Amino acid sequence: MNILVINCGSSSLKFQLIDAVSEAVLAKGLCERIGIEGSRLVYQPAGGEKEITESPMPTHKQAIQMVLDALVNEKTGVIKSLAEVGAVGHRVVHGGEKFASSAVITDDMLKAVEECNDLAPLHNPANLIGINACKELMPDTPMVGVFDTAFHQTMPSTAYLYGLPYEYYEKYKVRRYGFHGTSHSYVSKRVAELLGKPVTELKTIVCHLGNGASVCAVKNGESIDTSMGLTPLEGLVMGTRSGDIDPAILEFLAKKENLDINGLMNVLNKKSGVFGLSEGLSSDFRDLENAANEGNEAAARARAVFNYRVAKYIGAYAAAMNGVDVIVFTAGLGENDHLVREDICSYLGYLGVTLDLDANKVRGKEVELSTSDSKVKVWMVPTNEELAIARETLALVK
Ligand code: AMP
């Protein structure tokens, strides 16, 4: 069976067609600038060249239609007809407390997702638009929603409650949810396989370090704490997001900079993180590294603050689990930037972490990075959220 995996944003849509048996990617790509002038489809069949088609896509339905046409195209398509798509797996950002696992898409399920829109106003409505457009075009194909938050629903209340009046949790469900759950789940299971141990016997800390970044404590296969909260703004210093700050800074800055709540949220989401710390130089670590090598102190400072925050969270999660067996790095930075991994691990000697500095100089591979005598193992495991979504989808529609 082939599974179409769709990750729909407000103006973009990423897709992969995956053979569920061999787990091979048959084709992948993205639609950009949906509903905006200059929209285009980037399509790449396995082993083939990338193809770019510029064409108006006023709605998500038109974007998905273009994807489906590309998949069955006589020349560059990879299937003969849409009957060869056995199911569709949709990424959904927020499942609130309603979804502790993936779910088959039904009218009731969609209603429940819609009730979570308040919790992720930028993401969930876009995910729903993608699902509804797909349903219109493929009404008889089973579909599954896979939630970024679901894996973290095992967190105990000690980890998910904020120190706020309890009534806000009761009335509005203000609590920590966590994100990147599909990635944390995939990577924690995969590293257990690579270590040859049951995931149910491991204390794992997964560091998903990309433009958005989070750390997760996975004890015996379950998420017991993670650094993102009600929204993806909490936790680590990120590309442009602040991560943890003293909440009183909001009032202080509102007065000093004459900002309203929208202005403040814009600063915290878009102008902070390593971008803000580097005085607006870049949110991309490659730029920061190049600048730091040329003596740019702001770039070096931004990287140092990012790394220190990750190390602090690892220490906190080792405490939360009363120990740690393996620390795993994944996502854009975690998989590619050996200097980030080296600097983070330099804080962790007290835990029994010894990094093999030569082994660490690799990119994007499943590989052990610690020395053979390191008490705590360190691994790099490339994440694969699309494959994880395809597996979840297959399991539910089988
Ligand atoms: P992601 O959000 O997972 O795509 O990760 C984006 C981050 O990964 C950016 O800060 C990039 O600079 C970083 N990144 C991606 N590729 C590389 C690379 N080859 N070397 C260093 N950093 C990289």
Coordinates of C-alpha atoms and ligand atoms in Angstrom, one line a residue:
M1 CA 0.0 0.0 0.0
N2 CA 1.2 3.5 -0.8
I3 CA 0.6 6.3 1.7
L4 CA 0.5 10.0 0.9
V5 CA 1.8 12.0 3.8
I6 CA 0.7 15.7 3.9
N7 CA 2.0 18.5 6.0
C8 CA -0.1 21.5 5.3
G9 CA 0.7 25.1 6.4
S10 CA -1.2 28.3 5.8
S11 CA 0.6 29.0 2.5
S12 CA 2.6 25.9 1.9
L13 CA 2.1 22.1 1.6
K14 CA 4.8 19.4 1.9
F15 CA 4.1 15.9 0.7
Q16 CA 5.7 12.5 0.3
L17 CA 4.3 9.3 -1.3
I18 CA 5.7 6.4 0.7
D19 CA 5.5 2.7 -0.1
A20 CA 4.3 1.4 3.2
V21 CA 5.9 -2.1 2.8
S22 CA 9.4 -1.2 1.6
E23 CA 9.2 2.3 3.3
A24 CA 10.8 3.8 0.2
V25 CA 9.9 7.4 -0.7
L26 CA 8.4 7.2 -4.2
A27 CA 8.0 10.9 -4.7
K28 CA 8.2 14.1 -2.6
G29 CA 7.9 17.8 -2.9
L30 CA 6.1 20.9 -1.9
C31 CA 3.7 23.6 -3.0
E32 CA 4.8 27.1 -2.1
R33 CA 2.9 30.4 -1.9
I34 CA -0.6 28.9 -2.0
G35 CA -3.1 31.8 -2.2
I36 CA -0.3 34.2 -3.0
E37 CA 1.0 35.4 -6.3
G38 CA 3.9 33.3 -7.6
S39 CA 2.8 29.9 -6.4
R40 CA 4.7 26.9 -7.6
L41 CA 5.0 23.1 -7.2
V42 CA 8.4 21.5 -6.6
Y43 CA 8.1 17.8 -7.4
Q44 CA 10.7 15.1 -7.3
P45 CA 10.2 11.4 -8.2
A46 CA 12.6 9.0 -6.5
G47 CA 15.8 8.9 -8.5
G48 CA 14.6 11.7 -10.8
E49 CA 15.3 15.4 -11.2
K50 CA 13.5 18.1 -9.3
E51 CA 10.7 19.6 -11.4
I52 CA 9.4 23.1 -10.8
T53 CA 6.0 24.1 -12.1
E54 CA 4.8 27.7 -11.7
S55 CA 1.1 27.8 -11.7
P56 CA -1.6 29.8 -9.8
M57 CA -2.9 27.9 -6.7
P58 CA -5.5 30.2 -5.2
T59 CA -6.6 27.5 -2.7
H60 CA -5.2 24.4 -1.0
K61 CA -7.6 22.3 -3.1
Q62 CA -5.9 23.4 -6.3
A63 CA -2.5 22.8 -4.7
I64 CA -3.4 19.2 -3.7
Q65 CA -4.9 18.6 -7.2
M66 CA -1.6 19.6 -8.7
V67 CA 0.2 17.2 -6.4
L68 CA -2.1 14.4 -7.4
D69 CA -1.8 15.2 -11.1
A70 CA 2.0 15.1 -10.7
L71 CA 1.9 11.7 -9.0
V72 CA -0.1 10.1 -11.9
N73 CA 1.6 12.1 -14.7
E74 CA 2.5 9.8 -17.6
K75 CA 6.1 11.0 -17.9
T76 CA 7.2 11.8 -14.3
G77 CA 4.5 10.3 -12.2
V78 CA 5.2 7.3 -9.9
I79 CA 1.7 5.6 -9.9
K80 CA -0.8 4.9 -12.6
S81 CA -3.9 6.1 -10.8
L82 CA -5.0 7.5 -7.5
A83 CA -6.4 4.0 -6.6
E84 CA -2.8 3.2 -5.8
V85 CA -2.9 5.7 -2.9
G86 CA -4.2 3.4 -0.1
A87 CA -4.4 6.1 2.6
V88 CA -3.4 9.7 3.5
G89 CA -1.6 10.7 6.7
H90 CA -2.0 14.3 7.7
R91 CA 0.3 16.1 10.2
V92 CA -1.8 18.0 12.7
V93 CA 0.0 20.3 15.1
H94 CA -2.3 20.5 18.2
G95 CA -4.5 17.7 19.5
G96 CA -4.9 19.3 23.0
E97 CA -5.9 16.7 25.6
K98 CA -8.3 15.2 23.2
F99 CA -5.7 13.1 21.3
A100 CA -3.2 10.9 23.0
S101 CA -2.5 9.1 19.8
S102 CA -3.1 9.3 16.0
A103 CA -6.7 9.0 14.9
V104 CA -8.7 8.0 11.8
I105 CA -10.3 11.1 10.3
T106 CA -14.0 11.3 10.7
D107 CA -16.5 14.2 11.0
D108 CA -16.4 13.8 14.8
M109 CA -12.6 13.7 14.8
L110 CA -12.4 16.9 12.8
K111 CA -14.8 18.6 15.2
A112 CA -12.5 17.7 18.0
V113 CA -9.5 19.0 16.1
E114 CA -11.3 22.2 15.5
E115 CA -12.0 22.6 19.2
C116 CA -8.2 22.7 19.6
N117 CA -7.8 25.6 17.1
D118 CA -7.6 28.2 20.0
L119 CA -4.4 26.4 21.2
A120 CA -2.7 26.7 17.8
P121 CA -4.4 29.4 15.9
L122 CA -1.6 29.7 13.3
H123 CA -1.3 25.9 12.6
N124 CA -4.5 23.9 13.2
P125 CA -6.8 25.9 10.9
A126 CA -4.3 25.4 8.1
N127 CA -4.0 21.6 8.8
L128 CA -7.8 21.4 8.7
I129 CA -8.0 23.2 5.4
G130 CA -5.5 20.7 3.9
I131 CA -7.5 17.7 5.3
N132 CA -10.8 19.0 4.0
A133 CA -9.4 19.8 0.5
C134 CA -7.9 16.3 0.4
K135 CA -11.2 14.7 1.5
E136 CA -13.0 16.5 -1.4
L137 CA -10.5 15.2 -3.9
M138 CA -10.2 11.7 -2.5
P139 CA -13.5 11.1 -0.8
D140 CA -13.1 7.3 -0.6
T141 CA -9.5 7.2 0.6
P142 CA -9.1 6.6 4.4
M143 CA -7.2 9.4 6.2
V144 CA -5.4 9.6 9.5
G145 CA -4.4 12.6 11.6
V146 CA -1.0 12.4 13.4
F147 CA -0.5 15.0 16.1
D148 CA 2.7 16.8 17.2
T149 CA 1.3 16.9 20.7
A150 CA 0.1 13.3 21.1
F151 CA 3.3 11.6 22.2
H152 CA 3.6 14.0 25.1
Q153 CA 0.2 13.2 26.6
T154 CA 1.9 10.7 28.9
M155 CA 3.6 13.6 30.8
P156 CA 2.5 13.6 34.4
S157 CA 0.7 16.7 35.8
T158 CA 3.8 17.6 37.8
A159 CA 5.5 18.3 34.4
Y160 CA 2.5 19.7 32.5
L161 CA 1.0 22.1 35.0
Y162 CA 2.2 25.7 35.1
G163 CA 2.4 27.6 38.5
L164 CA -0.7 29.5 37.6
P165 CA -4.2 29.6 39.2
Y166 CA -5.5 26.1 38.7
E167 CA -8.8 27.4 37.3
Y168 CA -7.0 28.5 34.1
Y169 CA -6.2 24.8 33.5
E170 CA -9.7 23.8 34.3
K171 CA -11.4 26.5 32.3
Y172 CA -9.1 26.9 29.3
K173 CA -6.7 23.9 29.5
V174 CA -3.8 26.2 29.9
R175 CA -1.0 23.6 30.5
R176 CA 2.2 22.4 28.8
Y177 CA 1.5 20.2 25.7
G178 CA 4.9 19.9 23.9
F179 CA 5.5 19.6 20.2
H180 CA 7.8 17.7 17.8
G181 CA 6.2 14.5 19.3
T182 CA 6.3 12.6 16.1
S183 CA 10.0 13.2 15.9
H184 CA 10.8 12.5 19.5
S185 CA 8.8 9.3 19.3
Y186 CA 10.5 8.1 16.1
V187 CA 14.0 9.0 17.3
S188 CA 13.6 7.4 20.8
K189 CA 12.3 4.2 19.3
R190 CA 15.0 4.1 16.6
V191 CA 17.9 4.7 19.0
A192 CA 16.6 1.8 21.2
E193 CA 16.7 -0.5 18.1
L194 CA 20.2 0.7 17.3
L195 CA 21.3 0.0 20.9
G196 CA 19.6 -3.4 20.7
K197 CA 17.6 -2.7 23.8
P198 CA 13.8 -2.5 24.4
V199 CA 12.7 1.2 24.5
T200 CA 10.8 0.3 27.7
E201 CA 14.1 -0.2 29.5
L202 CA 15.8 3.1 28.5
K203 CA 16.1 6.6 29.8
T204 CA 16.6 8.7 26.7
I205 CA 17.0 12.4 26.1
V206 CA 16.1 13.5 22.5
C207 CA 17.5 16.9 21.4
H208 CA 15.5 17.9 18.3
L209 CA 17.6 20.9 17.3
G210 CA 16.3 22.8 14.2
N211 CA 15.0 26.2 13.5
G212 CA 12.3 25.2 16.0
A213 CA 14.0 23.2 18.8
S214 CA 12.9 21.1 21.8
V215 CA 14.3 18.5 24.2
C216 CA 12.3 15.5 25.4
A217 CA 12.8 13.2 28.3
V218 CA 11.6 9.7 27.2
K219 CA 11.5 7.2 30.1
N220 CA 10.7 3.6 29.3
G221 CA 9.3 4.7 25.9
E222 CA 7.0 7.5 27.2
S223 CA 7.5 11.2 27.1
I224 CA 7.7 12.4 30.7
D225 CA 8.7 16.0 30.0
T226 CA 9.5 18.2 27.1
S227 CA 10.8 21.8 26.7
M228 CA 7.9 23.3 24.6
G229 CA 4.7 24.2 26.4
L230 CA 1.2 25.5 25.6
T231 CA 2.8 26.7 22.4
P232 CA 6.1 26.1 20.7
L233 CA 7.5 29.3 22.2
E234 CA 8.7 27.8 25.5
G235 CA 12.0 26.1 26.2
L236 CA 15.1 26.4 24.2
V237 CA 16.5 29.5 22.5
M238 CA 15.5 28.9 18.8
G239 CA 16.1 30.4 15.4
T240 CA 13.9 33.4 16.0
R241 CA 11.9 32.4 19.2
S242 CA 13.0 33.4 22.6
G243 CA 12.3 30.2 24.5
D244 CA 12.0 30.6 28.3
I245 CA 12.1 34.2 29.6
D246 CA 11.0 35.9 32.8
P247 CA 7.3 36.7 32.1
A248 CA 7.7 40.1 33.7
I249 CA 9.9 41.1 30.8
L250 CA 6.6 41.6 28.8
E251 CA 5.4 44.4 31.0
F252 CA 8.9 46.0 31.2
L253 CA 9.3 46.0 27.4
A254 CA 5.7 47.0 26.8
K255 CA 6.4 50.2 28.7
K256 CA 9.9 50.8 27.4
E257 CA 9.2 50.1 23.7
N258 CA 5.5 51.1 23.7
L259 CA 4.4 47.7 22.4
D260 CA 1.0 46.1 22.6
I261 CA 0.5 42.4 23.1
N262 CA 0.7 41.7 19.3
G263 CA 4.0 43.7 19.1
L264 CA 5.4 41.8 22.0
M265 CA 4.4 38.4 20.6
N266 CA 6.0 39.3 17.3
V267 CA 9.3 40.1 19.1
L268 CA 9.2 36.8 21.0
N269 CA 8.3 34.7 18.0
K270 CA 10.1 36.4 15.1
K271 CA 12.8 38.7 16.4
S272 CA 14.4 36.8 19.3
G273 CA 16.4 33.6 19.6
V274 CA 19.8 33.4 17.9
F275 CA 18.5 35.9 15.3
G276 CA 17.9 38.5 18.1
L277 CA 21.0 37.6 20.0
S278 CA 23.1 38.0 16.9
E279 CA 21.7 41.5 16.4
G280 CA 19.7 40.4 13.5
L281 CA 22.5 38.8 11.6
S282 CA 20.8 35.4 10.9
S283 CA 18.6 32.7 12.4
D284 CA 20.6 30.1 10.4
F285 CA 23.5 28.5 12.3
R286 CA 25.6 28.2 9.1
D287 CA 25.7 32.0 8.8
L288 CA 26.4 32.4 12.5
E289 CA 29.3 29.9 12.3
N290 CA 30.8 31.7 9.3
A291 CA 30.4 35.1 11.0
A292 CA 31.8 33.8 14.3
N293 CA 34.9 32.4 12.5
E294 CA 35.4 35.9 11.1
G295 CA 35.4 37.3 14.6
N296 CA 31.8 38.4 14.9
E297 CA 31.2 38.4 18.7
A298 CA 27.4 38.6 18.4
A299 CA 27.3 35.5 16.3
A300 CA 29.5 33.6 18.7
R301 CA 27.4 34.8 21.7
A302 CA 24.2 33.6 20.0
R303 CA 25.6 30.1 19.5
A304 CA 26.9 30.0 23.0
V305 CA 23.6 30.9 24.6
F306 CA 21.7 28.4 22.4
N307 CA 24.1 25.5 23.4
Y308 CA 24.1 26.4 27.1
R309 CA 20.3 26.3 27.2
V310 CA 20.3 22.8 25.6
A311 CA 22.9 21.6 28.1
K312 CA 20.7 23.0 31.0
Y313 CA 17.7 21.1 29.8
I314 CA 19.6 17.9 29.5
G315 CA 20.7 18.3 33.1
A316 CA 17.1 18.9 34.2
Y317 CA 15.8 15.9 32.3
A318 CA 18.6 13.6 33.7
A319 CA 17.3 14.7 37.1
A320 CA 13.7 14.2 36.1
M321 CA 14.4 10.6 35.1
N322 CA 16.9 9.9 37.9
G323 CA 19.5 9.2 35.3
V324 CA 20.0 8.9 31.5
D325 CA 21.2 6.1 29.3
V326 CA 21.4 7.8 25.9
I327 CA 21.3 11.4 24.6
V328 CA 20.3 11.6 20.9
F329 CA 20.7 14.6 18.5
T330 CA 18.4 15.1 15.6
A331 CA 17.0 17.7 13.1
G332 CA 18.8 20.3 11.0
L333 CA 21.3 21.3 13.5
G334 CA 21.5 18.2 15.6
E335 CA 22.3 16.2 12.4
N336 CA 24.6 18.6 10.8
D337 CA 26.5 20.9 13.2
H338 CA 29.2 19.0 15.0
L339 CA 30.3 22.1 16.8
V340 CA 26.9 22.5 18.4
R341 CA 27.0 18.9 19.6
E342 CA 30.6 19.2 20.8
D343 CA 29.9 22.4 22.8
I344 CA 26.7 20.9 24.4
C345 CA 28.5 17.7 25.4
S346 CA 31.3 19.7 26.9
Y347 CA 28.9 20.6 29.8
L348 CA 27.9 16.9 30.4
G349 CA 31.1 15.3 31.7
Y350 CA 29.6 15.1 35.2
L351 CA 26.8 12.8 33.9
G352 CA 29.4 10.4 32.4
V353 CA 29.3 11.7 28.8
T354 CA 32.5 11.4 26.8
L355 CA 32.2 12.4 23.2
D356 CA 34.4 10.9 20.6
L357 CA 35.5 14.1 18.9
D358 CA 36.4 12.4 15.6
A359 CA 33.3 10.3 15.4
N360 CA 31.3 13.4 16.1
K361 CA 32.5 15.1 12.9
V362 CA 29.8 13.5 10.7
R363 CA 26.5 14.6 9.2
G364 CA 23.1 13.0 8.8
K365 CA 23.9 9.4 9.7
E366 CA 22.7 6.9 12.3
V367 CA 25.9 6.8 14.3
E368 CA 27.2 6.6 17.9
L369 CA 29.1 9.7 18.8
S370 CA 30.4 8.8 22.3
T371 CA 33.5 6.8 23.2
S372 CA 33.2 3.1 23.9
D373 CA 33.7 3.7 27.6
S374 CA 31.3 6.6 27.9
K375 CA 28.8 5.9 30.7
V376 CA 26.0 7.7 28.9
K377 CA 25.8 7.0 25.2
V378 CA 25.5 9.8 22.7
W379 CA 24.0 9.2 19.3
M380 CA 22.9 11.0 16.2
V381 CA 19.7 9.7 14.6
P382 CA 18.3 11.6 11.6
T383 CA 14.6 12.2 12.2
N384 CA 12.0 11.1 9.7
E385 CA 8.6 12.5 10.6
E386 CA 7.1 11.6 7.2
L387 CA 8.0 7.9 7.7
A388 CA 6.6 8.0 11.2
I389 CA 3.4 9.5 10.0
A390 CA 3.2 6.8 7.2
R391 CA 3.7 4.1 9.8
E392 CA 1.0 5.5 12.1
T393 CA -1.4 5.8 9.2
L394 CA -0.8 2.3 8.0
A395 CA -1.3 0.9 11.6
L396 CA -4.7 2.6 11.8
V397 CA -6.1 1.9 8.4
K398 CA -4.9 -1.7 8.1
Ligands
AMP1 P1 15.5 22.4 10.5 O1 14.5 23.4 11.1 O2 15.4 21.1 11.2 O3 15.4 22.3 9.0 O4 16.9 23.0 10.9 C1 17.4 24.2 10.5 C2 18.7 24.6 11.1 O5 19.6 23.5 10.8 C3 19.3 25.9 10.6 O6 19.8 26.6 11.7 C4 20.5 25.4 9.8 O7 21.5 26.3 9.8 C5 20.9 24.1 10.4 N1 21.5 23.3 9.3 C6 21.0 22.7 8.3 N2 21.9 22.1 7.5 C7 23.1 22.4 8.1 C8 24.4 22.1 7.8 N3 24.8 21.4 6.7 N4 25.4 22.5 8.7 C9 25.1 23.3 9.7 N5 23.8 23.6 10.1 C10 22.9 23.2 9.3

